[in-house]
PDB file of C-alpha atoms in Angstrom:
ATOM      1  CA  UNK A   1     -29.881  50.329  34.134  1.00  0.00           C
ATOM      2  CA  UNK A   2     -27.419  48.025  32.760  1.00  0.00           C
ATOM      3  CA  UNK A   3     -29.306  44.999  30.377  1.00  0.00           C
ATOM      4  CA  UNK A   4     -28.962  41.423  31.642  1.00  0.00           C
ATOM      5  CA  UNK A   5     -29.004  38.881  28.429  1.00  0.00           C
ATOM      6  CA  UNK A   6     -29.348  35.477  27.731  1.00  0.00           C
ATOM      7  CA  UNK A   7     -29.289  33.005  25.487  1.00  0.00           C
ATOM      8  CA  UNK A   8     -32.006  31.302  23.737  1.00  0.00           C
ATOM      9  CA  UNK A   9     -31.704  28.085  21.340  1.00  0.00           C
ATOM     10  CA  UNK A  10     -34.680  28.066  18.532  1.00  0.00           C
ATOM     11  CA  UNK A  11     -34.849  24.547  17.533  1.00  0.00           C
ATOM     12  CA  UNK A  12     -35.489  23.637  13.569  1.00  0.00           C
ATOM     13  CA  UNK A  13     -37.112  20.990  11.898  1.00  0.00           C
ATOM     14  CA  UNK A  14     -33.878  20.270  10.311  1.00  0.00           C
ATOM     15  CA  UNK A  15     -32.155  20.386  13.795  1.00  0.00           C
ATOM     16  CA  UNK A  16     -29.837  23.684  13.025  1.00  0.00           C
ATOM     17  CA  UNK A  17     -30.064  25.409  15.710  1.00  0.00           C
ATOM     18  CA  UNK A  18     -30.202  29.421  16.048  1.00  0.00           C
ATOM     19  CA  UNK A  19     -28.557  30.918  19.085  1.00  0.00           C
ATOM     20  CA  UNK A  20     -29.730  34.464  19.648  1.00  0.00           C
ATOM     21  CA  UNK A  21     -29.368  36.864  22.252  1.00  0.00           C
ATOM     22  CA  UNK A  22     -32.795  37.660  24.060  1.00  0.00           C
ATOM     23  CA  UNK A  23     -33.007  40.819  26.066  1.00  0.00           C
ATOM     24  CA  UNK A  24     -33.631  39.558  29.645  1.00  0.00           C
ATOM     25  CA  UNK A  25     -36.375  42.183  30.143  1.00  0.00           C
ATOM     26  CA  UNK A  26     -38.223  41.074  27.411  1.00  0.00           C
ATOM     27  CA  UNK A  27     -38.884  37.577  29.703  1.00  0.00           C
ATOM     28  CA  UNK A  28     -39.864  39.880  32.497  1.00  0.00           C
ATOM     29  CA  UNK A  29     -42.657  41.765  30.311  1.00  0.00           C
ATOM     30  CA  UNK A  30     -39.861  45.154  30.191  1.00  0.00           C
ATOM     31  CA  UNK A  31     -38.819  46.833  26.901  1.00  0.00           C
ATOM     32  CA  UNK A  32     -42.661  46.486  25.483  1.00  0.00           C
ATOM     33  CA  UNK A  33     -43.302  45.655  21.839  1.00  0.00           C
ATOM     34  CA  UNK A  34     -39.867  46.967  20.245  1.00  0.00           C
ATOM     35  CA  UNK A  35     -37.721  44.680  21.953  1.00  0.00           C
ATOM     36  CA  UNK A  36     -40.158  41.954  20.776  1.00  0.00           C
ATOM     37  CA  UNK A  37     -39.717  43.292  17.430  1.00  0.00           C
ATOM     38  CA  UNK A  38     -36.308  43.398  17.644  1.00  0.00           C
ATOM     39  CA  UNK A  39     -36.141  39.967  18.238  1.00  0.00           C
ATOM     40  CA  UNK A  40     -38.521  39.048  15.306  1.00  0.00           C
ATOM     41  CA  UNK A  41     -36.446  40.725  13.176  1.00  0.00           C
ATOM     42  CA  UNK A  42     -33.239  38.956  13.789  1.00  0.00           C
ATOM     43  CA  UNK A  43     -34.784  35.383  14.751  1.00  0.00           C
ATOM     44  CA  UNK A  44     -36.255  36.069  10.716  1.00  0.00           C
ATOM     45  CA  UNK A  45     -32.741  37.472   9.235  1.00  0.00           C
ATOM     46  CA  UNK A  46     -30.935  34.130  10.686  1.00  0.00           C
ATOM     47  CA  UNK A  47     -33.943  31.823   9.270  1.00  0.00           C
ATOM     48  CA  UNK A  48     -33.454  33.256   6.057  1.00  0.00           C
ATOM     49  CA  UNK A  49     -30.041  33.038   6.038  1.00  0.00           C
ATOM     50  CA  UNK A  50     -29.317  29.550   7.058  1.00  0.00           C
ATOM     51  CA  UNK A  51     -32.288  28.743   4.351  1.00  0.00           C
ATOM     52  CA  UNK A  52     -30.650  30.341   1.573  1.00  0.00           C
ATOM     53  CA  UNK A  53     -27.475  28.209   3.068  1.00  0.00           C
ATOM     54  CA  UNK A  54     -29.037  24.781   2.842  1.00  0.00           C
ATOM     55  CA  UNK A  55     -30.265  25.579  -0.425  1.00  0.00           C
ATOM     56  CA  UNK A  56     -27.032  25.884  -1.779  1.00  0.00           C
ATOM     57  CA  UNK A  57     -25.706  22.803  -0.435  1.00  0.00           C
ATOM     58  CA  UNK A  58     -28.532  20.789  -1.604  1.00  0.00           C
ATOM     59  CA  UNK A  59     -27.436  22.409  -5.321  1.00  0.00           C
ATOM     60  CA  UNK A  60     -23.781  21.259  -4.937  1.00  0.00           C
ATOM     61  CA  UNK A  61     -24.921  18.110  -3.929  1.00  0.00           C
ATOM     62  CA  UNK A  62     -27.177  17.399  -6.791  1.00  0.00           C
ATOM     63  CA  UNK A  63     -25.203  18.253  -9.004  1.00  0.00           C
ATOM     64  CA  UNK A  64     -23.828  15.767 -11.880  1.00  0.00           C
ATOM     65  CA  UNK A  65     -19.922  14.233 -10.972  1.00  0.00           C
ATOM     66  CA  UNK A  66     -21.084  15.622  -7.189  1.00  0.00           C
ATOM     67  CA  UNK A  67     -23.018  12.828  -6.055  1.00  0.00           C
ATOM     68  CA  UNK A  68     -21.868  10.173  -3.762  1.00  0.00           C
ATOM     69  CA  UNK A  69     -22.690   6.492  -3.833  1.00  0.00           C
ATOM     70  CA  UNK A  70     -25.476   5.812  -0.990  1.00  0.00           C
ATOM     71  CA  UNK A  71     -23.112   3.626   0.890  1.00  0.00           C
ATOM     72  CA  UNK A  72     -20.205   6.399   1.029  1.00  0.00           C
ATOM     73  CA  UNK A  73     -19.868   8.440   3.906  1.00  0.00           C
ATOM     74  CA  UNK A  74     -17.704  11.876   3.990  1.00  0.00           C
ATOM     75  CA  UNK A  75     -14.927  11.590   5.728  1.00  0.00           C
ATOM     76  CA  UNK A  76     -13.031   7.929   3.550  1.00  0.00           C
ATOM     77  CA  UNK A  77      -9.454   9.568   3.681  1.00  0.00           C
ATOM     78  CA  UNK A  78      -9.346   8.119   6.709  1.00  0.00           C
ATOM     79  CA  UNK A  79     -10.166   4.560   5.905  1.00  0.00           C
ATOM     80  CA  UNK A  80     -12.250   3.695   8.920  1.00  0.00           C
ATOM     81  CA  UNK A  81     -15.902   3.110   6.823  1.00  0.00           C
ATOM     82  CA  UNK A  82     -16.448   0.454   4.751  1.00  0.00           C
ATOM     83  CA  UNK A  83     -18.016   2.682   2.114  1.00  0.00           C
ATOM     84  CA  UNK A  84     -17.738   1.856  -1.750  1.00  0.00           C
ATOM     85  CA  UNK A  85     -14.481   4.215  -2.374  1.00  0.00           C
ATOM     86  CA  UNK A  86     -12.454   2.412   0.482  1.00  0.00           C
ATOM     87  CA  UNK A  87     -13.040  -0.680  -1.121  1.00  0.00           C
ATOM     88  CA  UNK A  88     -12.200   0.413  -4.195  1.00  0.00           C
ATOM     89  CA  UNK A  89      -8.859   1.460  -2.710  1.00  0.00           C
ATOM     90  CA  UNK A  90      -8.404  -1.760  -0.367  1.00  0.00           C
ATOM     91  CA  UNK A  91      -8.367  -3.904  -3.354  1.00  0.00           C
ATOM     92  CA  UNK A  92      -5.933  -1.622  -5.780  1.00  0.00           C
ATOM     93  CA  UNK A  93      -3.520  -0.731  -2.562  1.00  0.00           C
ATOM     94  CA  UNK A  94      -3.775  -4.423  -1.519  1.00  0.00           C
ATOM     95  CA  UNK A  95      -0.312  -6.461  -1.416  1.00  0.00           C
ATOM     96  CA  UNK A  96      -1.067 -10.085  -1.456  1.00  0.00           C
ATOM     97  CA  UNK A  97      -0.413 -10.827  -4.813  1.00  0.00           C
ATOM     98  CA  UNK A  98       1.910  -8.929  -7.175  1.00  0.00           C
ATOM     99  CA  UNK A  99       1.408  -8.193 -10.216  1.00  0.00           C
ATOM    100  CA  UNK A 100       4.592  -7.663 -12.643  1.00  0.00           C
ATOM    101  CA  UNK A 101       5.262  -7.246 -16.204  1.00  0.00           C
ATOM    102  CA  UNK A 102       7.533 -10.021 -16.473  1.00  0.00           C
ATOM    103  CA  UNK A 103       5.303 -12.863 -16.870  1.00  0.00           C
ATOM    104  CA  UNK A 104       7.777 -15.101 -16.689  1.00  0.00           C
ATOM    105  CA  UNK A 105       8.472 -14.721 -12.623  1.00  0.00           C
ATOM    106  CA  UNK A 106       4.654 -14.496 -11.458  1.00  0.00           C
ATOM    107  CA  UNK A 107       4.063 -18.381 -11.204  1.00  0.00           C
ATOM    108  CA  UNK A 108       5.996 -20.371  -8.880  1.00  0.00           C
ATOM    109  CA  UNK A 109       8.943 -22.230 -10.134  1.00  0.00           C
ATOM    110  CA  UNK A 110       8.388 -25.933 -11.146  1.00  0.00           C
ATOM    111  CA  UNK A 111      11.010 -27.666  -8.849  1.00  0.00           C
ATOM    112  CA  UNK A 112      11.361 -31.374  -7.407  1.00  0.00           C
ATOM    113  CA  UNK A 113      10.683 -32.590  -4.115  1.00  0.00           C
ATOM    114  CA  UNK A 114      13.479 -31.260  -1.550  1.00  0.00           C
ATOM    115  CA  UNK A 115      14.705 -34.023   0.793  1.00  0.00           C
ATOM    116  CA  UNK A 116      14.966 -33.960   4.295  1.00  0.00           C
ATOM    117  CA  UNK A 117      18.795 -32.838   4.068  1.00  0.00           C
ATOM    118  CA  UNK A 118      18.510 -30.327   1.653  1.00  0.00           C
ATOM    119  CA  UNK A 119      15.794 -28.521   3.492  1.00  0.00           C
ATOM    120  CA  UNK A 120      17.972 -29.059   6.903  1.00  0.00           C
ATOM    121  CA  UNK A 121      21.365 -27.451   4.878  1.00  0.00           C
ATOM    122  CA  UNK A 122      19.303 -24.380   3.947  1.00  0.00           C
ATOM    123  CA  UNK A 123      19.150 -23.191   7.470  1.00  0.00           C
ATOM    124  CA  UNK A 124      22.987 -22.985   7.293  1.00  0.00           C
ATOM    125  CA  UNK A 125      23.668 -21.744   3.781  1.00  0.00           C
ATOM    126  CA  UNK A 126      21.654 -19.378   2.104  1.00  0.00           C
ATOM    127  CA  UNK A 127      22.915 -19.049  -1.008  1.00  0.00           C
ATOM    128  CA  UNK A 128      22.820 -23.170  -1.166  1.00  0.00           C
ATOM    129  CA  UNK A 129      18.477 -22.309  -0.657  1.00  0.00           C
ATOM    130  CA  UNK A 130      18.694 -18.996  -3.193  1.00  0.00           C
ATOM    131  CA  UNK A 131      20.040 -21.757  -5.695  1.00  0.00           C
ATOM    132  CA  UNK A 132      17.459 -24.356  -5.792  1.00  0.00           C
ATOM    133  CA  UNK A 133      13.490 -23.596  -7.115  1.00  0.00           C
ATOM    134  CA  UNK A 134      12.339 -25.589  -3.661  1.00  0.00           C
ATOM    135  CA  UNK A 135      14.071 -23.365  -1.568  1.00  0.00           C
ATOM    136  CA  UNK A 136      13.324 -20.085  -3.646  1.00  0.00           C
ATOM    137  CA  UNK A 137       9.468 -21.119  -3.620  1.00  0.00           C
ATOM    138  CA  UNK A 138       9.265 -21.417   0.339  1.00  0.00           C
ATOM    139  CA  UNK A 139      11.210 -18.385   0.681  1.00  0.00           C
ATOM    140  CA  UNK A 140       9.133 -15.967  -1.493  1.00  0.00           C
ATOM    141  CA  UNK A 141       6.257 -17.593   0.225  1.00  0.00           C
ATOM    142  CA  UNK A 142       7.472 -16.391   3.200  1.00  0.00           C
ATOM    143  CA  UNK A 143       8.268 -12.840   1.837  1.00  0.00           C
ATOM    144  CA  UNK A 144       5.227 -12.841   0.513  1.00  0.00           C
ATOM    145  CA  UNK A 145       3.943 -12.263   4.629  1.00  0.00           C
ATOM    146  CA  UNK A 146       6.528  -9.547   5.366  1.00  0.00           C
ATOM    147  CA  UNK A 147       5.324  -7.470   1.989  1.00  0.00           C
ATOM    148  CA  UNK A 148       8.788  -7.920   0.610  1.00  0.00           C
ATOM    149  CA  UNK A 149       8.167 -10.147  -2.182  1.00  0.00           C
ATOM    150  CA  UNK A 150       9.316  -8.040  -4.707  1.00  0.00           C
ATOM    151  CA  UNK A 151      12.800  -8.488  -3.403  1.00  0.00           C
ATOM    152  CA  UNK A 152      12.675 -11.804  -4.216  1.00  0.00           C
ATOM    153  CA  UNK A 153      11.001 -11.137  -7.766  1.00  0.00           C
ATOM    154  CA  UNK A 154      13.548  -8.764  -8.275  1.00  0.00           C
ATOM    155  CA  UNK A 155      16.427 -10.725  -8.072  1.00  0.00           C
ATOM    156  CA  UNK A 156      14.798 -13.423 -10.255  1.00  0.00           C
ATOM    157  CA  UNK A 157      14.122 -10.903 -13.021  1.00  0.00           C
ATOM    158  CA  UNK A 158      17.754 -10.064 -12.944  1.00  0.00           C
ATOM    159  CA  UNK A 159      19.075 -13.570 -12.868  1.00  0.00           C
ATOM    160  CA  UNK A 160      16.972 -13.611 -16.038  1.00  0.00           C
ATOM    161  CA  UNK A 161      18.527 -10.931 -17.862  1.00  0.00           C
ATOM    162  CA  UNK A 162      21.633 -12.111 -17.225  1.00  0.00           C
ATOM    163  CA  UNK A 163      20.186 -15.634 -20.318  1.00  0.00           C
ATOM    164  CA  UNK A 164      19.320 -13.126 -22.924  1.00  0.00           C
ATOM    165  CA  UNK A 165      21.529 -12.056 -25.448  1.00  0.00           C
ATOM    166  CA  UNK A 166      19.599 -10.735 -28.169  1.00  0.00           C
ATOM    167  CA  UNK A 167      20.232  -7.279 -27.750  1.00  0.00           C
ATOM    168  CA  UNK A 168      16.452  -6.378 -28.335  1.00  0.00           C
ATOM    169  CA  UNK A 169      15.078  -8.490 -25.679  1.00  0.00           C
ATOM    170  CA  UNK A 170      17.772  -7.183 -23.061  1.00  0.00           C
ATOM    171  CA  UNK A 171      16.508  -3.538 -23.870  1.00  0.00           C
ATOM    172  CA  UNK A 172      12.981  -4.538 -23.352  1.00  0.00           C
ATOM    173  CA  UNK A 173      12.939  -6.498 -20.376  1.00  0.00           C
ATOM    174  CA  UNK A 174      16.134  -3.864 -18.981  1.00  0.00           C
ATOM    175  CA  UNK A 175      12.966  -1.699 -19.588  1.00  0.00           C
ATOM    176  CA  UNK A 176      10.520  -3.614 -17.890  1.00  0.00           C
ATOM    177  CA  UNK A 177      13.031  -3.822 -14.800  1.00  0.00           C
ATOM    178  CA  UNK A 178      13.330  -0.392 -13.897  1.00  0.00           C
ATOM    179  CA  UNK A 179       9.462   0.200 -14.530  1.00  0.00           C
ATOM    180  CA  UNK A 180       8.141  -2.446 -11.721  1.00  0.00           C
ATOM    181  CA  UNK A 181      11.104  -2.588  -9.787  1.00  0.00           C
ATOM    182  CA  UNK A 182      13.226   0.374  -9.867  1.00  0.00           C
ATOM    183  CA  UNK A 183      10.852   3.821 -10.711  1.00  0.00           C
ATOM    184  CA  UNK A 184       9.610   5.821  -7.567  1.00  0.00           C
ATOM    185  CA  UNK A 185       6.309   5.139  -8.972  1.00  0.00           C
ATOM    186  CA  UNK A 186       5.871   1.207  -8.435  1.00  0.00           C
ATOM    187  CA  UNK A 187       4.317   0.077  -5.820  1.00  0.00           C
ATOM    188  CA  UNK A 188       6.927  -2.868  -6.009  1.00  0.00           C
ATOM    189  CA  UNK A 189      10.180  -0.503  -5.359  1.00  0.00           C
ATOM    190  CA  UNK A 190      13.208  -1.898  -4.132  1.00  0.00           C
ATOM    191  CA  UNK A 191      15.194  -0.475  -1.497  1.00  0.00           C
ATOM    192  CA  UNK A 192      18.425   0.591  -2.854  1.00  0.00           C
ATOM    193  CA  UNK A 193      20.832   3.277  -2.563  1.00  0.00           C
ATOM    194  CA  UNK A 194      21.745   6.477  -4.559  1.00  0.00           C
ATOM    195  CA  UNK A 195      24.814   5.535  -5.716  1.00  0.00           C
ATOM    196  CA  UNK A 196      22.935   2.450  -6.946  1.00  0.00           C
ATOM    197  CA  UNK A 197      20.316   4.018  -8.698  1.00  0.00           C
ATOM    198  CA  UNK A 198      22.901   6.352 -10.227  1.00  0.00           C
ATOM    199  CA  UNK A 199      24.652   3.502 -11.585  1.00  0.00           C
ATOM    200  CA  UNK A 200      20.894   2.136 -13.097  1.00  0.00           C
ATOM    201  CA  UNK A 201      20.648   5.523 -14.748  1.00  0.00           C
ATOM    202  CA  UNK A 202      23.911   5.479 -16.792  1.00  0.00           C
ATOM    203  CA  UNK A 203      23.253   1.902 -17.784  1.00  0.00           C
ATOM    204  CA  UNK A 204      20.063   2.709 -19.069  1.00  0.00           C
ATOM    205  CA  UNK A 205      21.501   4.331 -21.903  1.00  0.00           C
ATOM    206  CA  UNK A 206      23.260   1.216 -23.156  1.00  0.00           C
ATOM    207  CA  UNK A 207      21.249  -1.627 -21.484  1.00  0.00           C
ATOM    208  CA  UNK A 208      22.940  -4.930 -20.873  1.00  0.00           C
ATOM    209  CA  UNK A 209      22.587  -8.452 -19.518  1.00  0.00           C
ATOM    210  CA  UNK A 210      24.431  -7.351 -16.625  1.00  0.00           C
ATOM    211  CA  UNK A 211      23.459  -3.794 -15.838  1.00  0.00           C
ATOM    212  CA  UNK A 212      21.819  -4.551 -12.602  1.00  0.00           C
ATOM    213  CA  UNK A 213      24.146  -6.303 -11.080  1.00  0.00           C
ATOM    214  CA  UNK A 214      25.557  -3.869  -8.206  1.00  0.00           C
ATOM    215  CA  UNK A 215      21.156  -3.554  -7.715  1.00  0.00           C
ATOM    216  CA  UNK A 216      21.184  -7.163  -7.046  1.00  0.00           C
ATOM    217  CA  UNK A 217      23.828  -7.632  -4.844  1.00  0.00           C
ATOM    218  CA  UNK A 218      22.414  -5.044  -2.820  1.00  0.00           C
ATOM    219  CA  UNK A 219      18.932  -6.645  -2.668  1.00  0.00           C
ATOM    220  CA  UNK A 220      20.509 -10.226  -2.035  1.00  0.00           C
ATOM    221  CA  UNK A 221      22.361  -8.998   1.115  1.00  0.00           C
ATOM    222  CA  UNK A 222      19.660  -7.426   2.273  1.00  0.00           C
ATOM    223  CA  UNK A 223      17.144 -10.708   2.163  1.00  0.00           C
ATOM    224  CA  UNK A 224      20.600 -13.008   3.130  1.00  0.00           C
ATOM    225  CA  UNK A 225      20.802 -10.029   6.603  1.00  0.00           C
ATOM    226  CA  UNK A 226      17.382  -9.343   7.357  1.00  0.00           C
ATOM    227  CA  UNK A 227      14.824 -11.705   5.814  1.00  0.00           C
ATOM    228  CA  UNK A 228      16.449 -14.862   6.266  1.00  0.00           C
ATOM    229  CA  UNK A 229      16.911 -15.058   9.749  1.00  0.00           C
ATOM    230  CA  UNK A 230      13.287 -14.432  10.101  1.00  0.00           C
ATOM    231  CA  UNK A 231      12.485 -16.906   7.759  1.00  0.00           C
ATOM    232  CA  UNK A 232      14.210 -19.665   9.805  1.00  0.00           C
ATOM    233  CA  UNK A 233      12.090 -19.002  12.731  1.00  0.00           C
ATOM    234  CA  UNK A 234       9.150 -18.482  10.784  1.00  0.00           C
ATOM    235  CA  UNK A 235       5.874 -21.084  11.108  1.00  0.00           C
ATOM    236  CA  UNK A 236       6.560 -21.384   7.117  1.00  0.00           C
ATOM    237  CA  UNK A 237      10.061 -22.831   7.618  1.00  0.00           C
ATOM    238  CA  UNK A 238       9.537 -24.794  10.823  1.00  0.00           C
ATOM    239  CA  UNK A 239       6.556 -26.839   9.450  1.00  0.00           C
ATOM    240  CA  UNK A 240       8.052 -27.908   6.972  1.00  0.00           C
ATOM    241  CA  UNK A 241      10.952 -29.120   9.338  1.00  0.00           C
ATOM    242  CA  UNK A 242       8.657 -30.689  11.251  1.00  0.00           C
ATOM    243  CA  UNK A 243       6.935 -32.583   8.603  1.00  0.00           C
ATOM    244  CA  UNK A 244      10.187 -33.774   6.691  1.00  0.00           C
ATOM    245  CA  UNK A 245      12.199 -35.080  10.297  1.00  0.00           C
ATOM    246  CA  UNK A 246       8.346 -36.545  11.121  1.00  0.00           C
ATOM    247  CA  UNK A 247       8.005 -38.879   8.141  1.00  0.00           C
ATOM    248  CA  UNK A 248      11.671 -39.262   8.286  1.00  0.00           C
ATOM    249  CA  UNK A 249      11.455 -40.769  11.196  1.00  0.00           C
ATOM    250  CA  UNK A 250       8.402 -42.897  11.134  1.00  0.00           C
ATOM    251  CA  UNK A 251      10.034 -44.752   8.332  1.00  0.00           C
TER     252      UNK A 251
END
């Protein structure tokens, strides 16, 4: 006579279940007191081993460099808790500021009040804007919204270069170039090519005011082609527009 089974779910204080078979003839009174026994026995090999299981867990957990903040929950990789570790890494992989090593190009340029023309003539020249501090300001802040500040910062640091002439001071800030701007490992990379960044390389043996200059060009076009059409029809630009041709004309 064949054996019907089913299953039976023994529920735990600690709300592991154990799912074991249970002879279907046991339910029905059959198979007497060794089926019964049967069942005992395994029901009390599965307790024992899902205790000896939680045990070690509890260890691991309790361990020293094991524990986790109470406010962290296990699965931050994927950035959808607000647990201590994600904020940790929301404020280090944050880009609304940038920090650089050239001190000199963190702080907004000191520049006079643009008139109503100039602003107006930067919509049709753009290296007319790249050439005053007014028109570089408003277009970094507006980089500064599309992530691609460092483009901007960049081509400022290179501009820089280009002063020095103690041969020193060009190796150190050629230095401090390729670190935040150039190496694979800044978070403020520029997008450039590989016959670019060949070039870098060789001139990094003999650094001179002028060794990024193929680098530049390369970043410049890219903000004069894809940035600054953006940036005319940008809120940033168009406000200030707005504001100039509206006191403009109330006078």
């Amino acid at each position: 006579m064949a054996v019907e089974c089913s299953r039976r779910c023994i529920q735990r204080r600690d709300r592991l279940c154990v799912s074991v078979p249970v002879c279907a003839c046991v339910t029905r009174g059959g198979c007497g007191a060794e089926a019964a026994s049967h069942l005992g026995t395994e029901v009390a090999e599965m307790r024992k081993r899902q205790q000896s299981q939680n045990e070690g867990t509890s260890a691991v957990s309790q361990a020293p460099g094991n524990q986790r903040p109470n406010n962290t929950c296990c699965f931050c990789w994927c950035c959808c808790c607000s647990c201590s570790w994600n904020e940790d890494r929301g404020d280090s992989s944050g880009r609304t500021t940038h920090t650089t090593k050239l001190e000199s190009i963190q702080v907004i340029e000191e520049c006079q009040n643009p008139t109503a023309d100039e602003i107006l003539s930067w919509a049709q020249n753009f290296d007319k804007m790249m050439k005053t501090p007014a028109g570089r300001n408003l277009f970094r802040e507006f980089l500064r919204t599309e992530y691609s500040e460092e483009n901007l910062l960049f081509w400022l640091a290179c501009e820089d270069l280009k002063k020095e002439q103690n041969k020193k001071v060009i190796e150190e800030k050629a230095k401090l170039i390729y670190e935040d701007y150039i190496s694979i490992l800044s978070p403020k990379e520029v997008s450039l090519d590989s016959r670019v960044r060949e070039v870098i390389n060789r001139n990094l043996l003999d650094p001179s005011p002028h060794m990024y200059e193929d680098a530049q060009l390369q970043i410049y076009t890219l903000m004069h082609r894809d940035s600054f059409p953006r940036f005319l029809n940008s809120q940033i630009y168009k406000s200030v527009v707005e504001n100039i041709t509206g006191s403009t004309s109330e006078t």
